[in-house]
Short mmCIF file of C-alpha atoms in Angstrom, two decimals:
data_model
loop_
_atom_site.label_atom_id
_atom_site.label_comp_id
_atom_site.label_asym_id
_atom_site.label_seq_id
_atom_site.Cartn_x
_atom_site.Cartn_y
_atom_site.Cartn_z
CA MET A 278 2.52 23.81 35.43
CA ALA A 279 1.76 25.48 32.07
CA GLN A 280 5.18 24.42 30.75
CA ARG A 281 4.52 20.80 31.77
CA THR A 282 1.17 20.86 29.94
CA LEU A 283 2.88 22.26 26.85
CA ILE A 284 5.50 19.50 26.96
CA GLU A 285 2.79 16.84 27.39
CA ALA A 286 0.82 18.29 24.48
CA THR A 287 3.96 18.33 22.32
CA PHE A 288 4.69 14.69 23.10
CA LEU A 289 1.10 13.69 22.36
CA PHE A 290 1.17 15.57 19.06
CA PHE A 291 4.38 13.85 17.94
CA PHE A 292 3.16 10.47 19.14
CA PHE A 293 -0.06 10.63 17.13
CA PHE A 294 1.74 12.18 14.16
CA LEU A 295 4.29 9.35 14.11
CA ALA A 296 1.66 6.66 14.69
CA ASN A 297 -0.35 8.00 11.74
CA PHE A 298 2.78 8.18 9.60
CA ALA A 299 3.58 4.52 10.29
CA CYS A 300 0.02 3.37 9.73
CA CYS A 301 -0.94 4.03 6.18
CA LYS A 302 0.98 4.86 3.05
CA GLU A 303 0.10 6.11 -0.38
CA ILE A 304 1.99 3.91 -2.81
CA LEU A 305 2.55 5.14 -6.37
CA VAL A 306 1.96 2.11 -8.59
CA GLY A 307 5.22 1.13 -10.23
CA GLY A 308 7.07 3.77 -8.23
CA LYS A 309 6.71 6.39 -10.98
CA THR A 310 3.97 8.32 -12.77
CA SER A 311 4.47 6.60 -16.11
CA ALA A 312 4.23 3.01 -14.81
CA TRP A 313 0.62 2.20 -15.81
CA LYS A 314 1.41 1.03 -19.34
CA ILE A 315 2.26 -2.08 -21.32
CA PRO A 316 5.55 -3.39 -19.88
CA SER A 317 8.50 -3.53 -22.27
CA SER A 318 9.50 -6.96 -20.90
CA PRO A 319 8.32 -9.43 -18.22
CA SER A 320 10.97 -8.06 -15.86
CA GLU A 321 9.32 -4.62 -16.18
CA SER A 322 5.87 -5.89 -15.16
CA LEU A 323 4.08 -4.24 -12.26
CA ASN A 324 3.80 -7.63 -10.59
CA LYS A 325 7.62 -7.80 -10.44
CA TRP A 326 7.59 -4.36 -8.81
CA ALA A 327 4.87 -5.42 -6.33
CA GLU A 328 6.79 -8.54 -5.25
CA SER A 329 9.33 -6.35 -3.46
CA LEU A 330 6.74 -4.52 -1.34
CA ARG A 331 4.43 -5.23 1.58
CA PHE A 332 0.92 -3.87 1.31
CA HIS A 333 -1.15 -3.39 4.47
CA VAL A 334 -4.77 -2.66 5.28
CA GLY A 335 -5.18 1.12 5.21
CA ASP A 336 -2.55 1.75 2.52
CA SER A 337 -3.66 3.31 -0.76
CA LEU A 338 -2.50 2.53 -4.28
CA VAL A 339 -2.14 5.57 -6.54
CA TRP A 340 -2.11 5.44 -10.35
CA LYS A 341 -1.09 8.36 -12.58
CA TYR A 342 -1.97 7.92 -16.26
CA ASP A 343 -3.63 9.61 -19.24
CA GLY A 344 -7.35 9.24 -18.50
CA GLU A 345 -8.19 9.95 -22.15
CA LYS A 346 -6.30 6.84 -23.29
CA ASP A 347 -6.49 4.35 -20.43
CA SER A 348 -8.24 3.34 -17.22
CA VAL A 349 -7.87 1.06 -14.21
CA LEU A 350 -10.35 -1.71 -13.50
CA GLN A 351 -10.55 -3.59 -10.22
CA VAL A 352 -11.59 -7.13 -11.12
CA THR A 353 -11.90 -10.70 -9.88
CA LYS A 354 -9.11 -13.25 -10.21
CA GLU A 355 -10.85 -14.84 -13.19
CA ALA A 356 -11.27 -11.50 -14.97
CA TYR A 357 -7.60 -10.74 -14.25
CA ILE A 358 -6.43 -14.03 -15.76
CA ASN A 359 -8.68 -13.67 -18.83
CA CYS A 360 -8.40 -9.86 -19.21
CA ASN A 361 -12.16 -9.63 -19.02
CA THR A 362 -13.05 -5.91 -18.95
CA THR A 363 -16.85 -6.32 -19.14
CA ASN A 364 -17.93 -6.47 -15.49
CA PRO A 365 -15.36 -4.83 -13.16
CA ALA A 366 -15.94 -4.38 -9.44
CA ALA A 367 -14.73 -0.79 -9.92
CA ASN A 368 -13.82 1.35 -12.93
CA TYR A 369 -11.46 4.33 -12.64
CA SER A 370 -10.70 6.62 -15.58
CA ASN A 371 -9.81 10.07 -14.24
CA GLY A 372 -6.03 9.68 -14.71
CA ASP A 373 -5.34 10.15 -11.00
CA THR A 374 -6.76 7.06 -9.31
CA LYS A 375 -6.45 6.26 -5.61
CA VAL A 376 -7.69 2.96 -4.20
CA LYS A 377 -7.68 2.39 -0.44
CA LEU A 378 -6.83 -1.19 0.55
CA GLU A 379 -9.57 -1.87 3.08
CA ARG A 380 -9.18 -5.62 3.59
CA SER A 381 -6.46 -8.24 3.58
CA GLY A 382 -6.10 -10.68 0.71
CA PRO A 383 -5.59 -10.47 -3.03
CA TYR A 384 -6.48 -7.49 -5.22
CA PHE A 385 -6.54 -7.61 -9.02
CA PHE A 386 -6.31 -4.63 -11.38
CA ILE A 387 -6.24 -4.55 -15.18
CA SER A 388 -6.19 -1.91 -17.89
CA GLY A 389 -9.59 -0.90 -19.23
CA SER A 390 -8.16 -1.61 -22.67
CA LYS A 391 -8.40 -5.38 -23.20
CA SER A 392 -5.48 -5.34 -25.66
CA ASN A 393 -3.29 -3.51 -23.11
CA CYS A 394 -4.23 -6.06 -20.45
CA VAL A 395 -3.41 -8.97 -22.78
CA GLU A 396 0.01 -7.39 -23.34
CA GLY A 397 0.65 -7.25 -19.57
CA GLU A 398 -0.80 -3.98 -18.27
CA LYS A 399 -2.17 -5.40 -15.05
CA LEU A 400 -1.36 -5.70 -11.37
CA HIS A 401 -1.94 -8.35 -8.71
CA ILE A 402 -1.10 -7.60 -5.07
CA VAL A 403 -1.68 -9.31 -1.75
CA VAL A 404 -2.56 -7.17 1.25
CA MET A 405 -1.16 -8.52 4.50
CA SER A 406 -3.51 -9.42 7.30
CA SER A 407 -2.88 -7.54 10.50
CA ARG A 408 -1.84 -9.15 13.77
CA GLY A 409 -4.25 -8.91 16.66
CA GLY A 410 -6.63 -6.72 14.70
CA HIS A 411 -4.04 -3.95 14.28
CA THR A 412 -3.92 -2.25 10.90
CA GLY A 413 -0.71 -0.37 11.56
CA GLY A 414 0.25 2.54 13.75
CA PHE A 415 2.28 2.27 16.92
CA PHE A 416 2.95 -1.47 16.76
CA THR A 417 3.92 -1.51 13.06
CA GLY A 418 7.58 -1.87 13.99
CA SER A 419 7.05 -5.29 15.59
CA ALA A 420 7.90 -8.61 14.00
CA PRO A 421 6.94 -8.85 10.32
CA SER A 422 3.76 -10.64 9.29
CA PRO A 423 4.27 -13.98 7.60
CA ALA A 424 4.47 -13.89 3.82
CA PRO A 425 1.20 -14.67 2.03
CA SER A 426 0.67 -17.94 0.25
CA PRO A 427 1.74 -17.67 -3.37
CA ALA A 428 -1.14 -16.87 -5.69
CA LEU A 429 -1.21 -17.46 -9.42
CA GLY A 430 2.15 -19.22 -9.15
CA ALA A 431 3.90 -16.03 -8.01
CA PRO A 432 6.64 -16.31 -5.37
CA ALA A 433 5.81 -15.28 -1.83
CA VAL A 434 6.87 -11.79 -0.80
CA ALA A 435 9.91 -11.70 1.50
CA PRO A 436 9.75 -9.67 4.73
CA ALA A 437 10.52 -5.98 4.36
CA THR A 438 14.19 -5.16 4.70
CA GLY A 439 16.47 -2.20 4.22
CA ALA A 440 15.43 1.43 4.51
CA ALA A 441 11.66 0.83 4.62
CA ALA A 442 11.86 -1.68 7.47
CA SER A 443 14.37 0.50 9.32
CA LEU A 444 12.12 3.57 9.02
CA THR A 445 9.12 1.61 10.29
CA ARG A 446 11.07 0.38 13.32
CA GLN A 447 12.39 3.89 14.02
CA VAL A 448 8.89 5.38 13.85
CA GLY A 449 7.61 2.69 16.25
CA VAL A 450 10.48 3.34 18.67
CA LEU A 451 10.04 7.13 18.50
CA GLY A 452 6.31 6.74 19.16
CA PHE A 453 7.07 4.58 22.20
CA VAL A 454 9.63 7.09 23.50
CA GLY A 455 7.05 9.88 23.08
CA LEU A 456 4.43 7.91 25.00
CA LEU A 457 6.95 7.06 27.71
CA GLY A 458 7.81 10.77 28.01
CA VAL A 459 4.14 11.66 28.51
CA VAL A 460 3.65 8.96 31.13
CA LEU A 461 6.77 9.94 33.07
CA LEU A 462 5.99 13.67 33.08
#
């Protein structure tokens, strides 16, 4: 009986571990620590980088930058378009900024330096709405959410493919297998 309890506890641990893993990610803005800067060309913009990703409620964006020389401002769409740094919704300047995406819809970020923003140091993302009130976890591996409507003339984001989508499906399947093992034992 003690061995069965240990097996059940092990399955439950792995199930919740995998469900948590699938739920929320920390996403390094630009995919590297030196990405929060003026882009060298339009193809190097952070918006180009963001077009290839899916952002979900519960994920966090992480910026790494020199807090002595720059900052990250969370702003409205109008402030984003006009690089208006005067009244941000949030101001981050510690060089190691983490913003949790707590709702679906658009998010707008600009450099705290107006001249940097004018030269393209800014980011616009769209956080996907969840299906059936789910924000991730066990059912993350199900059918992809529809792409958001294009905003600011940007193309819609295609469904996740490749390694990221495969990992998400595998985590969902492994979580289901773990739950099935607990139920059957």
